XYZ file of N, CA and C in Angstrom:
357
model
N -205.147 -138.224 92.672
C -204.500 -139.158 93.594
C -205.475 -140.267 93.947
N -205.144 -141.118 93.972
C -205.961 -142.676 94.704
C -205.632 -143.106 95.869
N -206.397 -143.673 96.169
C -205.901 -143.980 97.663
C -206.649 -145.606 97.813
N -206.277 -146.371 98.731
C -206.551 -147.884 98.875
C -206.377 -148.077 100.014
N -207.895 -148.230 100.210
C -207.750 -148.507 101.785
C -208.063 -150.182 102.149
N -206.987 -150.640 103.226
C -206.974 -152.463 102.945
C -208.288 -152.437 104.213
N -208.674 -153.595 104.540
C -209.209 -154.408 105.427
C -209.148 -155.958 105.812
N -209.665 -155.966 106.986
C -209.803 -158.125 107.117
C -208.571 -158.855 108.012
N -207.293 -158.252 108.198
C -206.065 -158.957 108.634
C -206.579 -159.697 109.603
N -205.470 -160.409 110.459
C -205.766 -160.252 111.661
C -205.221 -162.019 112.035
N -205.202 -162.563 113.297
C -204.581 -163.539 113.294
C -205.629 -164.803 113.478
N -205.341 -165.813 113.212
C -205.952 -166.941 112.486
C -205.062 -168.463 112.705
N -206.040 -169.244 112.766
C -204.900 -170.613 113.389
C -205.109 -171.318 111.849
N -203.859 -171.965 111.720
C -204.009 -173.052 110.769
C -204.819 -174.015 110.220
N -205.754 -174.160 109.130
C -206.938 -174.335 108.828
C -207.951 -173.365 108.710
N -207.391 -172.094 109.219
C -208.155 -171.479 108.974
C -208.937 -170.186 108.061
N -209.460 -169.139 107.941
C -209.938 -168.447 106.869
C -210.221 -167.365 107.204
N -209.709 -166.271 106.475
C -209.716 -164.969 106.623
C -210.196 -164.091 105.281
N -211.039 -162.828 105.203
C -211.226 -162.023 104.351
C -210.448 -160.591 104.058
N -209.809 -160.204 103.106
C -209.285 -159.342 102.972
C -210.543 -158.400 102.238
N -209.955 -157.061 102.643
C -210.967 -156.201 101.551
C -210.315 -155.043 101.047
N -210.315 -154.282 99.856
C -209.411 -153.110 99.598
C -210.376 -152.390 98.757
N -210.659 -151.048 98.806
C -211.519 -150.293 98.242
C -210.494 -148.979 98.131
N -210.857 -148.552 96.713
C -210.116 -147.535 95.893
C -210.876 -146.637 95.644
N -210.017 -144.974 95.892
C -210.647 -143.937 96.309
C -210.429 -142.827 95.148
N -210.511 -141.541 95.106
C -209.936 -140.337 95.114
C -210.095 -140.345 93.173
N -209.468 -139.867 92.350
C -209.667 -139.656 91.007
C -209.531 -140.624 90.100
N -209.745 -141.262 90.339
C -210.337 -143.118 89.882
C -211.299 -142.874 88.139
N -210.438 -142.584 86.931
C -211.605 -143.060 86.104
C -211.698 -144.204 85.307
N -210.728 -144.814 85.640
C -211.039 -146.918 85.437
C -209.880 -147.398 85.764
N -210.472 -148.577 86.253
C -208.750 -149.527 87.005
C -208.596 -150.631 86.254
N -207.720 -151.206 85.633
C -207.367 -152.194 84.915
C -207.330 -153.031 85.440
N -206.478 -153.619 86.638
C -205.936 -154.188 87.412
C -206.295 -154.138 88.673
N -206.188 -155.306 89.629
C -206.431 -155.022 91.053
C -206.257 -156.401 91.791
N -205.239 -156.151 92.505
C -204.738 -157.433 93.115
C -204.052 -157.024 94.624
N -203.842 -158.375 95.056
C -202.655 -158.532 96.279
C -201.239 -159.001 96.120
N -200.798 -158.603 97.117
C -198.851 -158.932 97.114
C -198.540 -159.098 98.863
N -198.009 -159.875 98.826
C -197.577 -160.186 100.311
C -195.961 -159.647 100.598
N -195.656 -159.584 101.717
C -194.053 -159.794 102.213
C -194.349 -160.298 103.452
N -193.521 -161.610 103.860
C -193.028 -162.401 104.580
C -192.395 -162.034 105.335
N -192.172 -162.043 106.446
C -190.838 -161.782 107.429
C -189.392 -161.961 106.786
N -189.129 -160.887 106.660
C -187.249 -161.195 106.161
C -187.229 -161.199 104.817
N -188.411 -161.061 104.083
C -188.619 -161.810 102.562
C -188.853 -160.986 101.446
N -188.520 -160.974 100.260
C -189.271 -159.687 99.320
C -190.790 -160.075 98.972
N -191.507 -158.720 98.479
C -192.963 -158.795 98.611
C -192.762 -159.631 97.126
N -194.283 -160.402 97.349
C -194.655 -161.236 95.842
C -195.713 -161.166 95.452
N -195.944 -162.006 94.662
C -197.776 -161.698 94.405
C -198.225 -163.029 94.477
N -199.652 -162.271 95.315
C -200.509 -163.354 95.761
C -201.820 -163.981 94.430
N -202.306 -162.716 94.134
C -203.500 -162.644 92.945
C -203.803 -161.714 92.619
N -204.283 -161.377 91.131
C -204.647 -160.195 90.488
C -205.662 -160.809 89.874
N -206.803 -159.422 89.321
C -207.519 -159.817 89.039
C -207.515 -158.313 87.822
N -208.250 -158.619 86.504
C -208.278 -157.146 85.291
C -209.870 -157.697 85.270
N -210.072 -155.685 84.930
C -211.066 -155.568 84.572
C -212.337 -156.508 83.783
N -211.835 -157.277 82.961
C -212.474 -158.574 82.287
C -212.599 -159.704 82.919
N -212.029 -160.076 84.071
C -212.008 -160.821 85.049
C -210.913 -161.662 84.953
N -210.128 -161.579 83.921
C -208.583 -162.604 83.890
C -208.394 -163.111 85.518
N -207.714 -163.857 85.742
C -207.148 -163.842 87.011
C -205.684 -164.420 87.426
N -204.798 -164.233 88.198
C -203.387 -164.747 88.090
C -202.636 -164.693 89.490
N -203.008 -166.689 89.684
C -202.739 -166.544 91.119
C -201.267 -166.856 91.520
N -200.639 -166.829 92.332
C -199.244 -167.369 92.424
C -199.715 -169.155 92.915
N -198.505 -170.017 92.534
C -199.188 -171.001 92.376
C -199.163 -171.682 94.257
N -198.607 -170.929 94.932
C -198.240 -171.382 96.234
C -199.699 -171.089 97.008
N -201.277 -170.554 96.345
C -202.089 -170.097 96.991
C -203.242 -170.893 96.092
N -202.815 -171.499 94.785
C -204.053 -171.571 94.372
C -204.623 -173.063 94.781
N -206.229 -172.589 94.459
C -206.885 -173.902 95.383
C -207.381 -173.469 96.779
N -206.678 -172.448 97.311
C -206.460 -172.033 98.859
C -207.184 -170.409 98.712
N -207.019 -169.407 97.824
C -207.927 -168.354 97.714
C -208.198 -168.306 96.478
N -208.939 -167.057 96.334
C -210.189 -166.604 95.713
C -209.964 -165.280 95.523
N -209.678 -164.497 94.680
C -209.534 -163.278 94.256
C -211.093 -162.716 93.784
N -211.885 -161.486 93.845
C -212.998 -161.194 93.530
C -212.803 -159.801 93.325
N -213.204 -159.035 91.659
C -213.356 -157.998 92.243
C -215.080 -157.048 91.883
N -215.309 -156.222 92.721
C -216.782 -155.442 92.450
C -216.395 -153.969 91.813
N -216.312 -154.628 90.318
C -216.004 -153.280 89.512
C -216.789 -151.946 90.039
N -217.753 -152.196 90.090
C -218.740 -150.820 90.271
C -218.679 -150.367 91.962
N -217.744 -150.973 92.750
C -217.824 -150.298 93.598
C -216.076 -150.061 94.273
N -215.562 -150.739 92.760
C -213.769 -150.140 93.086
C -212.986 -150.802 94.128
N -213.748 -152.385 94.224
C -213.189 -152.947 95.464
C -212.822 -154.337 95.110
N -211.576 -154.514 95.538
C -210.814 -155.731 95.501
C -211.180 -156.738 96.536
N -211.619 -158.337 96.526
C -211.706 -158.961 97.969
C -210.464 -160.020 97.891
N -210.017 -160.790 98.926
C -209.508 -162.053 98.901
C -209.447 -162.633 100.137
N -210.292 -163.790 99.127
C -210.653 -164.965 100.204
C -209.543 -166.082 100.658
N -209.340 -166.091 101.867
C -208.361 -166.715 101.714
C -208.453 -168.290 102.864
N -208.599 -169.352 102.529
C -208.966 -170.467 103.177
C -207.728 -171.396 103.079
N -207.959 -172.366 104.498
C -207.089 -173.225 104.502
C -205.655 -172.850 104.899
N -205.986 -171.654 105.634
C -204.401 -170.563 105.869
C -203.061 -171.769 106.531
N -202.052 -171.480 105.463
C -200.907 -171.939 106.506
C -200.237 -171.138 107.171
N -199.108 -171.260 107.499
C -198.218 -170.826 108.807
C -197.511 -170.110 107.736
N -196.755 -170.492 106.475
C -196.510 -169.814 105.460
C -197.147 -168.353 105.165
N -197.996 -168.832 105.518
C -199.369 -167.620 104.303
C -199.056 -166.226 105.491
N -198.457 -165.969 106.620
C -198.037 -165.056 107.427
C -197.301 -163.815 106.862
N -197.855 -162.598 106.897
C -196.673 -161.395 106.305
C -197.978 -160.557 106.036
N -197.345 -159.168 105.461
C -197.895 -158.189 105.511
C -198.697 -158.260 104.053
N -199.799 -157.855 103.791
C -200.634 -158.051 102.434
C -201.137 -156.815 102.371
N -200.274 -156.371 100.976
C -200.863 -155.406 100.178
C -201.413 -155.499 98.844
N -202.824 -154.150 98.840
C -203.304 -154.081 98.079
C -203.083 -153.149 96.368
N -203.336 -153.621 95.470
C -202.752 -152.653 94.410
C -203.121 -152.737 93.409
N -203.270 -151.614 92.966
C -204.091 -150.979 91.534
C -203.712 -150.088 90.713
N -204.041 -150.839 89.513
C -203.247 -149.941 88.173
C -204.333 -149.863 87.561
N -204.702 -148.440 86.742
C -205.589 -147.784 85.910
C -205.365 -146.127 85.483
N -206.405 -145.365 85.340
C -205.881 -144.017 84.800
C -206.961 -143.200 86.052
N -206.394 -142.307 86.268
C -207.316 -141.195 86.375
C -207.217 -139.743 86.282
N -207.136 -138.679 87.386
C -207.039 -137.350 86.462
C -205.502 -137.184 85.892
N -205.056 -137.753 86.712
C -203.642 -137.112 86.329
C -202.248 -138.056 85.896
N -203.418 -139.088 85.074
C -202.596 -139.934 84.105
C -202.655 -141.859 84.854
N -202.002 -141.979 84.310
C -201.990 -143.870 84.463
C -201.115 -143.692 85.962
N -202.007 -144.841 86.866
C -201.235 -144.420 87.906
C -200.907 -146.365 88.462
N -199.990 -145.909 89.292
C -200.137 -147.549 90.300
C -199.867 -147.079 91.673
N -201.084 -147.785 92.643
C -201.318 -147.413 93.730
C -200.711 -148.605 94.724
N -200.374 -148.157 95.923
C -200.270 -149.398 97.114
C -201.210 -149.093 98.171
N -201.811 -150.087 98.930
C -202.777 -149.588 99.865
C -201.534 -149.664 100.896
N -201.815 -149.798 102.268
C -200.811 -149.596 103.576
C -200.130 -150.779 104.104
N -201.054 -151.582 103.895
C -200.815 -153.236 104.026
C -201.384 -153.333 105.391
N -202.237 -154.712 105.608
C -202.615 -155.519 106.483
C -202.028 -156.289 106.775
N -201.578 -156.838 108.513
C -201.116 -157.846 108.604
C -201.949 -158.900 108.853
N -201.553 -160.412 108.465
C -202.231 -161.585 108.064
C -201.304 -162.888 109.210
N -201.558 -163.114 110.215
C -200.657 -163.900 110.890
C -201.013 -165.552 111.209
N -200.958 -166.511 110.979
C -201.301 -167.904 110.750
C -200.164 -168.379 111.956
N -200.827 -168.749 112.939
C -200.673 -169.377 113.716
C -201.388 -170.056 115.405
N -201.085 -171.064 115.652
C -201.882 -172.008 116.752
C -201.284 -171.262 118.499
């Protein structure tokens, strides 16, 4: 089992910049993948940025310019930087990871952080 634990939410005025953090736990023997997904108030979840093992990266285009996806392979942890926050950029942000470990190819959700942009 894996587990993903998020960090960083929290509320923030317009212009401004927040760090997310997500670190992956439990029978982990390589992660392919590792990104964020938001949901909006009222809204279905989307994706914010992913990042693979090789460092590909794939941002949605409503963020790019504005964050920064990073991840620290060797310590199983996803970051995102996220600057220039709008009032938009508000909703719950989850973390998520696809790879294998004991008990086959798995895809994980962390719990989600909330991220709130406003004055």
């Amino acid at each position: 089992q894996v587990q993903l634990v998020e960090s960083g939410g929290g509320l923030v005025q317009p212009g401004g910049s927040l760090r997310l953090s997500c670190a992956a736990s439990g029978s982990v023997f390589s992660i392919d993948r590792m990104g964020w997904y938001r949901q909006p108030p009222g809204k279905e979840r989307e994706l914010v940025a992913t990042q693979t093992t090789g460092g590909t990266t794939n941002y949605a285009e409503s963020v790019k310019g504005r964050f920064t996806i990073h991840r620290d392979n060797a310590k199983s942890t996803v970051y995102l930087q996220m600057d220039t926050l709008k009032s938009e950029d508000t909703a719950v942000y989850y973390c998520n990871a696809v790879g294998y470990g004991s008990t086959g190819v798995f895809g994980s959700w962390g719990q989600g952080t909330q991220v709130t942009v406003s004055s």
